[in-house]
Coordinates of C-alpha atoms and ligand atoms in Angstrom, one line a residue:
X28 CA 16.0 31.3 27.6
X29 CA 17.9 31.1 24.4
X30 CA 20.6 28.5 24.3
X31 CA 24.0 30.1 24.5
X32 CA 26.5 27.4 25.4
X33 CA 27.2 24.0 23.8
X34 CA 26.3 22.2 27.0
X35 CA 22.8 23.8 26.8
X36 CA 22.1 21.6 23.8
X37 CA 19.9 18.6 24.5
X38 CA 22.4 16.2 22.8
X39 CA 24.8 17.2 25.6
X40 CA 22.2 16.6 28.3
X41 CA 20.6 20.1 28.3
X42 CA 16.8 20.4 28.7
X43 CA 15.1 20.2 25.3
X44 CA 14.2 23.6 24.0
X45 CA 10.6 22.7 23.4
X46 CA 8.4 20.9 25.9
X47 CA 6.0 19.8 23.2
X48 CA 7.3 18.4 19.9
X49 CA 7.3 20.9 17.1
X50 CA 6.1 19.0 14.0
X51 CA 6.5 19.5 10.3
X52 CA 3.0 19.6 8.8
X53 CA 0.9 20.3 11.9
X54 CA -2.6 20.9 10.3
X55 CA -3.7 24.5 9.6
X56 CA -7.1 24.7 11.1
X57 CA -9.9 27.2 10.3
X58 CA -12.7 28.4 12.6
X59 CA -13.8 25.5 14.8
X60 CA -17.4 26.9 15.4
X61 CA -17.9 27.3 11.6
X62 CA -16.8 23.7 11.1
X63 CA -19.0 22.3 13.9
X64 CA -22.0 24.2 12.6
X65 CA -21.5 22.5 9.2
X66 CA -21.2 19.1 10.9
X67 CA -24.4 19.7 12.8
X68 CA -26.1 20.7 9.6
X69 CA -25.0 17.6 7.6
X70 CA -25.9 15.4 10.6
X71 CA -29.5 16.8 10.6
X72 CA -29.8 16.5 6.9
X73 CA -28.5 12.9 7.0
X74 CA -26.4 13.3 3.9
X75 CA -22.9 12.1 4.5
X76 CA -21.3 11.5 1.0
X77 CA -22.2 10.9 -2.7
X78 CA -21.8 14.3 -4.1
X79 CA -23.6 16.1 -1.3
X80 CA -24.2 19.8 -0.8
X81 CA -20.8 20.5 0.8
X82 CA -18.8 18.6 -1.8
X83 CA -20.7 20.5 -4.6
X84 CA -20.1 23.8 -2.8
X85 CA -16.4 23.0 -2.3
X86 CA -16.1 22.1 -6.0
X87 CA -17.7 25.4 -7.0
X88 CA -15.5 27.4 -4.7
X89 CA -12.3 25.6 -5.8
X90 CA -13.2 26.0 -9.4
X91 CA -13.7 29.8 -8.9
X92 CA -10.6 30.2 -6.8
X93 CA -8.4 28.6 -9.4
X94 CA -10.5 30.1 -12.3
X95 CA -10.3 26.7 -14.1
X96 CA -13.1 24.9 -15.9
X97 CA -13.1 21.9 -13.5
X98 CA -11.8 21.2 -10.1
X99 CA -13.1 17.8 -9.0
X100 CA -12.9 16.9 -5.3
X101 CA -11.5 13.4 -4.7
X102 CA -10.9 11.3 -1.5
X103 CA -7.1 11.9 -1.7
X104 CA -4.4 12.9 -4.2
X105 CA -3.0 9.4 -4.7
X106 CA -6.4 8.1 -6.0
X107 CA -6.9 11.4 -7.9
X108 CA -3.5 10.8 -9.7
X109 CA -4.5 7.2 -10.4
X110 CA -7.7 8.4 -12.0
X111 CA -6.0 11.0 -14.2
X112 CA -3.3 8.5 -15.3
X113 CA -6.0 6.0 -16.3
X114 CA -8.4 8.5 -17.8
X115 CA -5.5 9.8 -20.0
X116 CA -4.8 6.3 -21.2
X117 CA -1.1 6.4 -20.1
X118 CA 0.7 3.1 -20.7
X119 CA 4.2 1.7 -20.9
X120 CA 6.6 4.3 -19.3
X121 CA 6.0 7.6 -17.7
X122 CA 8.8 10.0 -16.8
X123 CA 8.7 11.2 -13.1
X124 CA 11.1 12.7 -10.7
X125 CA 12.5 10.5 -8.0
X126 CA 12.8 13.6 -5.8
X127 CA 9.1 13.5 -4.7
X128 CA 6.8 11.7 -2.3
X129 CA 6.5 8.0 -3.1
X130 CA 2.8 8.3 -4.1
X131 CA 3.8 10.0 -7.4
X132 CA 5.6 6.7 -8.5
X133 CA 3.1 4.4 -6.8
X134 CA 0.2 5.9 -8.7
X135 CA 1.9 4.6 -11.9
X136 CA 3.2 1.3 -10.7
X137 CA -0.1 0.4 -9.2
X138 CA -1.5 0.4 -12.7
X139 CA 1.5 -1.5 -14.1
X140 CA 3.0 1.6 -15.8
X141 CA 6.7 1.9 -15.3
X142 CA 7.8 5.1 -13.6
X143 CA 11.1 6.2 -15.2
X144 CA 13.0 8.2 -12.7
X145 CA 14.4 11.4 -14.0
X146 CA 16.8 13.8 -12.4
X147 CA 15.9 17.3 -11.1
X148 CA 17.7 20.6 -11.2
X149 CA 19.7 21.5 -8.2
X150 CA 18.5 25.1 -8.1
X151 CA 14.8 24.4 -8.4
X152 CA 14.4 20.9 -7.1
X153 CA 12.1 20.3 -10.0
X154 CA 12.3 18.0 -13.1
X155 CA 15.1 19.0 -15.4
X156 CA 13.7 19.3 -19.0
X157 CA 17.1 18.5 -20.4
X158 CA 17.2 15.2 -18.5
X159 CA 13.5 14.5 -19.4
X160 CA 14.5 14.5 -23.1
X161 CA 17.2 11.9 -22.3
X162 CA 14.7 9.5 -20.7
X163 CA 12.3 9.3 -23.6
X164 CA 12.0 5.9 -25.3
X165 CA 9.5 4.4 -27.8
X166 CA 7.4 3.2 -24.8
X167 CA 7.1 6.7 -23.1
X168 CA 3.5 7.9 -23.0
X169 CA 3.7 10.8 -20.5
X170 CA 5.5 13.0 -18.1
X171 CA 4.5 13.8 -14.5
X172 CA 6.0 17.0 -13.2
X173 CA 5.9 17.7 -9.5
X174 CA 5.8 21.3 -8.3
X175 CA 8.1 20.6 -5.4
X176 CA 7.5 22.9 -2.4
X177 CA 4.9 24.7 -4.5
X178 CA 7.5 26.2 -6.8
X179 CA 6.4 25.6 -10.4
X180 CA 8.0 23.3 -12.8
X181 CA 9.4 24.7 -16.1
X182 CA 5.9 24.2 -17.6
X183 CA 6.8 25.7 -21.0
X184 CA 9.8 23.5 -21.6
X185 CA 7.9 20.4 -20.5
X186 CA 5.0 21.3 -22.8
X187 CA 7.3 21.8 -25.7
X188 CA 9.0 18.3 -25.2
X189 CA 5.5 16.7 -24.8
X190 CA 4.3 18.3 -28.1
X191 CA 7.4 17.2 -29.9
X192 CA 7.1 13.6 -28.8
X193 CA 3.4 13.3 -28.6
X194 CA 3.3 12.8 -24.8
X195 CA 0.8 13.8 -22.2
X196 CA 1.9 16.0 -19.3
X197 CA 0.2 16.0 -15.9
X198 CA 1.3 17.7 -12.7
X199 CA 1.5 16.4 -9.1
X200 CA 0.5 19.8 -7.6
X201 CA 0.2 18.3 -4.1
X202 CA 2.3 21.1 -2.6
X203 CA 1.1 23.9 -4.8
X204 CA -2.5 24.8 -3.9
X205 CA -2.8 28.6 -4.0
X206 CA 0.5 29.1 -5.9
X207 CA 1.0 30.7 -9.4
X208 CA 3.3 30.1 -12.3
X209 CA 4.0 33.3 -14.3
X210 CA 1.0 34.8 -12.7
X211 CA -1.4 32.0 -13.7
X212 CA -2.8 29.8 -10.9
X213 CA -1.4 26.3 -10.7
X214 CA -4.3 24.1 -11.9
X215 CA -4.2 25.3 -15.4
X216 CA -1.1 23.5 -16.7
X217 CA -0.7 20.2 -18.5
X218 CA -3.7 17.9 -19.2
X219 CA -4.6 18.1 -15.5
X220 CA -3.1 19.0 -12.1
X221 CA -3.7 17.1 -8.9
X222 CA -3.8 18.8 -5.5
X223 CA -3.5 17.1 -2.1
X224 CA -5.7 18.2 0.8
X225 CA -4.1 15.8 3.2
X226 CA -3.9 17.0 6.9
X227 CA -0.2 17.9 6.6
X228 CA -0.7 20.1 3.5
X229 CA -1.2 23.8 3.4
X230 CA -4.9 23.5 3.0
X231 CA -6.6 20.3 4.2
X232 CA -9.9 18.3 4.2
X233 CA -8.5 15.8 6.7
X234 CA -7.7 13.5 3.7
X235 CA -8.6 14.7 0.3
X236 CA -7.5 16.0 -3.1
X237 CA -8.7 17.4 -6.3
X238 CA -8.2 17.2 -10.1
X239 CA -8.0 20.5 -11.8
X240 CA -8.4 20.6 -15.6
X241 CA -9.6 22.7 -18.5
X242 CA -10.3 19.5 -20.5
X243 CA -14.1 18.8 -20.5
X244 CA -13.8 15.3 -21.8
X245 CA -11.2 14.4 -19.2
X246 CA -13.3 15.9 -16.4
X247 CA -16.3 13.9 -17.5
X248 CA -14.3 10.7 -17.4
X249 CA -12.9 11.4 -14.0
X250 CA -16.3 12.2 -12.6
X251 CA -17.5 8.8 -13.8
X252 CA -14.5 6.9 -12.7
X253 CA -14.4 8.3 -9.2
X254 CA -18.0 7.0 -8.7
X255 CA -17.5 3.4 -9.9
X256 CA -18.4 4.4 -13.4
X257 CA -22.0 5.1 -12.6
X258 CA -24.0 7.3 -15.0
X259 CA -27.2 7.7 -13.2
X260 CA -28.9 5.0 -11.2
X261 CA -28.1 1.4 -12.1
X262 CA -26.2 2.3 -15.2
X263 CA -22.4 1.7 -15.2
X264 CA -20.7 2.6 -18.4
X265 CA -17.0 2.5 -17.5
X266 CA -14.6 0.8 -15.1
X267 CA -14.4 3.0 -12.0
X268 CA -13.3 3.0 -8.4
X269 CA -14.4 4.8 -5.2
X270 CA -12.7 8.2 -5.2
X271 CA -15.5 10.2 -3.6
X272 CA -14.9 12.9 -1.0
X273 CA -17.1 12.8 2.1
X274 CA -19.3 15.6 3.3
X275 CA -17.3 15.9 6.5
X276 CA -14.1 16.4 4.5
X277 CA -15.8 19.0 2.3
X278 CA -17.1 20.8 5.4
X279 CA -13.5 21.0 6.6
X280 CA -12.4 22.3 3.2
X281 CA -15.1 25.0 3.1
X282 CA -14.0 26.1 6.6
X283 CA -10.3 26.1 5.7
X284 CA -11.0 28.1 2.6
X285 CA -12.4 30.9 4.7
X286 CA -9.1 31.2 6.5
X287 CA -6.8 30.7 3.5
X288 CA -5.5 34.2 3.5
X289 CA -4.7 34.0 7.2
X290 CA -2.8 30.7 6.7
X291 CA -0.8 32.3 3.9
X292 CA 0.1 35.4 6.0
X293 CA 1.2 33.3 9.0
X294 CA 3.3 31.0 6.8
X295 CA 4.8 34.1 5.0
X296 CA 5.6 35.8 8.3
X297 CA 7.3 32.6 9.5
X298 CA 9.2 32.2 6.3
X299 CA 10.5 35.7 6.6
X300 CA 11.5 35.1 10.2
X301 CA 13.4 31.9 9.2
X302 CA 15.0 33.8 6.4
X303 CA 16.4 36.5 8.5
X304 CA 17.3 34.3 11.5
X305 CA 19.2 31.9 9.2
X306 CA 21.0 34.4 7.0
X307 CA 24.7 34.1 6.6
X308 CA 25.4 30.7 8.0
X309 CA 28.1 29.0 5.9
X310 CA 26.9 26.0 4.0
X311 CA 23.2 26.6 4.9
X312 CA 20.8 27.7 2.3
X313 CA 17.1 28.3 2.6
X314 CA 14.8 27.5 -0.3
X315 CA 13.3 30.9 -1.3
X316 CA 10.1 31.9 -3.0
X317 CA 9.9 34.2 -6.0
X318 CA 8.2 37.4 -4.8
X319 CA 6.6 37.9 -8.2
X320 CA 4.4 34.8 -7.8
X321 CA 1.6 33.9 -5.4
X322 CA 2.7 31.4 -2.8
X323 CA 1.5 29.4 0.1
X324 CA 4.9 29.4 1.9
X325 CA 4.1 26.1 3.5
X326 CA 7.5 24.5 3.2
X327 CA 10.5 25.8 5.1
X328 CA 13.3 23.9 3.4
X329 CA 17.0 24.0 4.1
X330 CA 19.9 22.6 2.1
X331 CA 22.9 21.9 4.2
X332 CA 26.1 21.5 2.2
X333 CA 28.5 19.5 4.4
X334 CA 31.5 20.3 2.3
X335 CA 31.1 23.8 3.8
X336 CA 29.1 23.4 7.0
X337 CA 30.6 21.8 10.0
X338 CA 27.8 19.2 10.3
X339 CA 25.9 17.1 7.8
X340 CA 22.2 17.1 7.4
X341 CA 21.6 14.0 9.4
X342 CA 23.7 15.2 12.3
X343 CA 21.8 18.5 12.4
X344 CA 18.5 16.6 12.3
X345 CA 19.7 14.5 15.3
X346 CA 20.5 17.7 17.2
X347 CA 17.1 19.2 16.4
X348 CA 15.2 16.0 17.3
X349 CA 16.9 16.0 20.7
X350 CA 15.4 19.6 21.2
X351 CA 12.0 18.3 20.3
X352 CA 12.1 19.9 16.9
X353 CA 10.9 17.1 14.6
X354 CA 12.7 18.3 11.4
X355 CA 12.2 15.9 8.5
X356 CA 14.6 14.7 5.8
X357 CA 12.8 15.3 2.4
X358 CA 12.5 13.3 0.1
X359 CA 14.8 10.8 1.7
X360 CA 16.1 8.5 0.4
X361 CA 14.4 9.3 -3.0
X362 CA 11.7 7.0 -4.6
X363 CA 14.4 5.1 -6.5
X364 CA 15.9 3.9 -3.2
X365 CA 12.5 2.6 -1.9
X366 CA 10.7 -0.7 -2.8
X367 CA 9.7 -1.9 -5.2
X368 CA 11.8 0.5 -7.3
X369 CA 15.1 -0.2 -5.5
X370 CA 14.9 -3.9 -6.6
X371 CA 13.3 -3.2 -10.0
X372 CA 15.9 -0.5 -11.0
X373 CA 19.0 -1.1 -8.9
X374 CA 21.1 1.2 -11.0
X375 CA 18.6 4.2 -11.3
X376 CA 20.8 6.3 -9.0
X377 CA 23.5 6.4 -11.7
X378 CA 21.5 8.9 -13.7
X379 CA 20.2 10.8 -10.7
X380 CA 23.2 12.7 -9.3
X381 CA 21.3 15.8 -8.3
X382 CA 18.5 13.8 -6.7
X383 CA 21.0 11.9 -4.6
X384 CA 22.7 15.1 -3.6
X385 CA 19.5 16.8 -2.6
X386 CA 18.2 13.7 -0.7
X387 CA 21.3 13.9 1.4
X388 CA 21.2 17.6 2.0
X389 CA 17.6 18.7 2.3
X390 CA 15.6 19.1 5.6
X391 CA 12.3 20.6 6.3
X392 CA 11.4 22.7 9.4
X393 CA 8.1 23.2 11.1
X394 CA 5.8 25.9 9.7
X395 CA 2.1 26.7 9.7
X396 CA -0.3 28.2 12.2
X397 CA 1.1 26.1 15.2
X398 CA 4.5 27.9 14.9
X399 CA 5.2 31.5 15.9
X400 CA 8.2 33.9 15.7
X401 CA 9.6 33.3 19.2
X402 CA 9.6 29.5 18.4
X403 CA 11.5 30.2 15.1
X404 CA 14.0 32.5 16.8
X405 CA 14.7 29.8 19.4
X406 CA 14.9 27.1 16.8
X407 CA 17.3 29.0 14.5
X408 CA 19.5 29.9 17.5
X409 CA 19.9 26.1 18.1
X410 CA 20.9 25.7 14.4
X411 CA 23.4 28.5 14.6
X412 CA 24.9 27.2 17.9
X413 CA 25.1 23.7 16.5
X414 CA 26.8 24.7 13.2
X415 CA 29.2 27.0 15.1
X416 CA 30.4 23.9 17.1
X417 CA 30.3 21.1 14.5
X418 CA 33.4 19.2 15.5
X419 CA 32.5 19.0 19.2
X420 CA 28.9 17.9 18.4
X421 CA 30.1 15.3 15.9
X422 CA 32.3 13.8 18.6
X423 CA 29.4 13.8 21.1
X424 CA 27.1 12.1 18.6
X425 CA 29.7 9.4 17.8
X426 CA 30.2 8.8 21.5
X427 CA 26.4 8.6 21.9
X428 CA 26.1 6.1 19.1
X429 CA 28.5 3.8 20.9
X430 CA 26.2 3.9 24.0
X431 CA 23.3 1.5 23.7
X432 CA 20.5 3.1 21.8
X433 CA 21.3 6.8 22.4
X434 CA 20.1 8.7 19.3
X435 CA 19.7 5.2 17.7
X436 CA 16.4 6.3 16.0
X437 CA 18.3 8.9 14.0
X438 CA 20.7 9.0 11.1
Ligands
PLP616 C1 1.2 14.5 -0.1 C2 1.7 14.2 -1.4 C3 1.0 13.2 -2.3 C4 -0.1 12.4 -1.8 O1 -1.2 13.0 -1.4 P1 -2.4 12.3 -0.6 O2 -3.5 13.2 -0.6 O3 -1.9 12.0 0.8 O4 -2.7 11.0 -1.4 C5 1.5 13.1 -3.6 N1 2.5 13.8 -4.0 C6 3.2 14.6 -3.3 C7 4.3 15.4 -3.8 C8 2.8 14.9 -1.9 O5 3.5 15.7 -1.2

């Protein structure tokens, strides 16, 4: 039954619309039998990690899929980024957006390189090349662009700035596996691009990631560094770490790759359903994907402008959580407002007005193969009902806050 009246809403005591929570980032799963057959096989072969057959096969398939020279599987994207940063010899300061997942900044700070937070463009949610120029100092050694939601950065402008100032560019492409930029697969840009294959991402290997690059020398370094610096038995020629992907993870990846087109078509169907169900609501804007590019459509992202809409983002999130729709605030509150950066750079927000605005307005809704069109229609009906009755809902939420603990987890 679609919710029609205000009192149907769970914040007013109605039954939650969904019996089971609807999550953002529920894993996309391929064929279970194919995966289990691979597990059986690796069990029988007793080869669990250390560049085994499945990791090598995954590497081959990823490299071919992206049509890059190298796509090196790594245990996760954070370690992959640390490897690239180190292999490129970045030092001093590196310019990054604050509107990203915290790992982008941590991968630098972990190696005592200062992340210099740069503002993004309101329209694209990606690094603003104009602002990047303003953040360059004599200590700057590089730029990390993030293809937020899988929508590509302005790679041409960033490359031009890098050339002019002798900087290295790399990309956090955690969201962008299977996406293109001007028809070219993401994976080809900058010195290297790093994908995440974490469980919540479009394509997963439980935990995992990969470094894509067309630079042979960089690839050789990363291959050494992810395996403690070993070159053959007993011969260590470089400082390294343990960034290896396991065989079980690679088996998951190989299985997922076989369903990649199915994942995309479900995501796209869902995206189109959201787009039509949410059209024309004042103050509410869905992040859209350029039809001329390839896309994974993994992220359903809304911007709620509370100077126009009757509720703010946090209030809408509270309404949705009560209905068992676990919408997420992204990237809230922004890296510069999290430790250690908040203490290190207490005034960073002054030059990040667009970041602060987006961090207050953006929410992400469930997508992926665990969500279907009827779910989306019901979910969007709740959003529509809530935004049509903002003042009453706001009053109810304020009253609820005064009661012990009601909605306390929220906002
Ligand atoms: C998920 C994510 C990461 C981290 O990836 P892991 O594989 O979990 O280490 C980094 N950057 C962005 C933008 C992400 O979304």
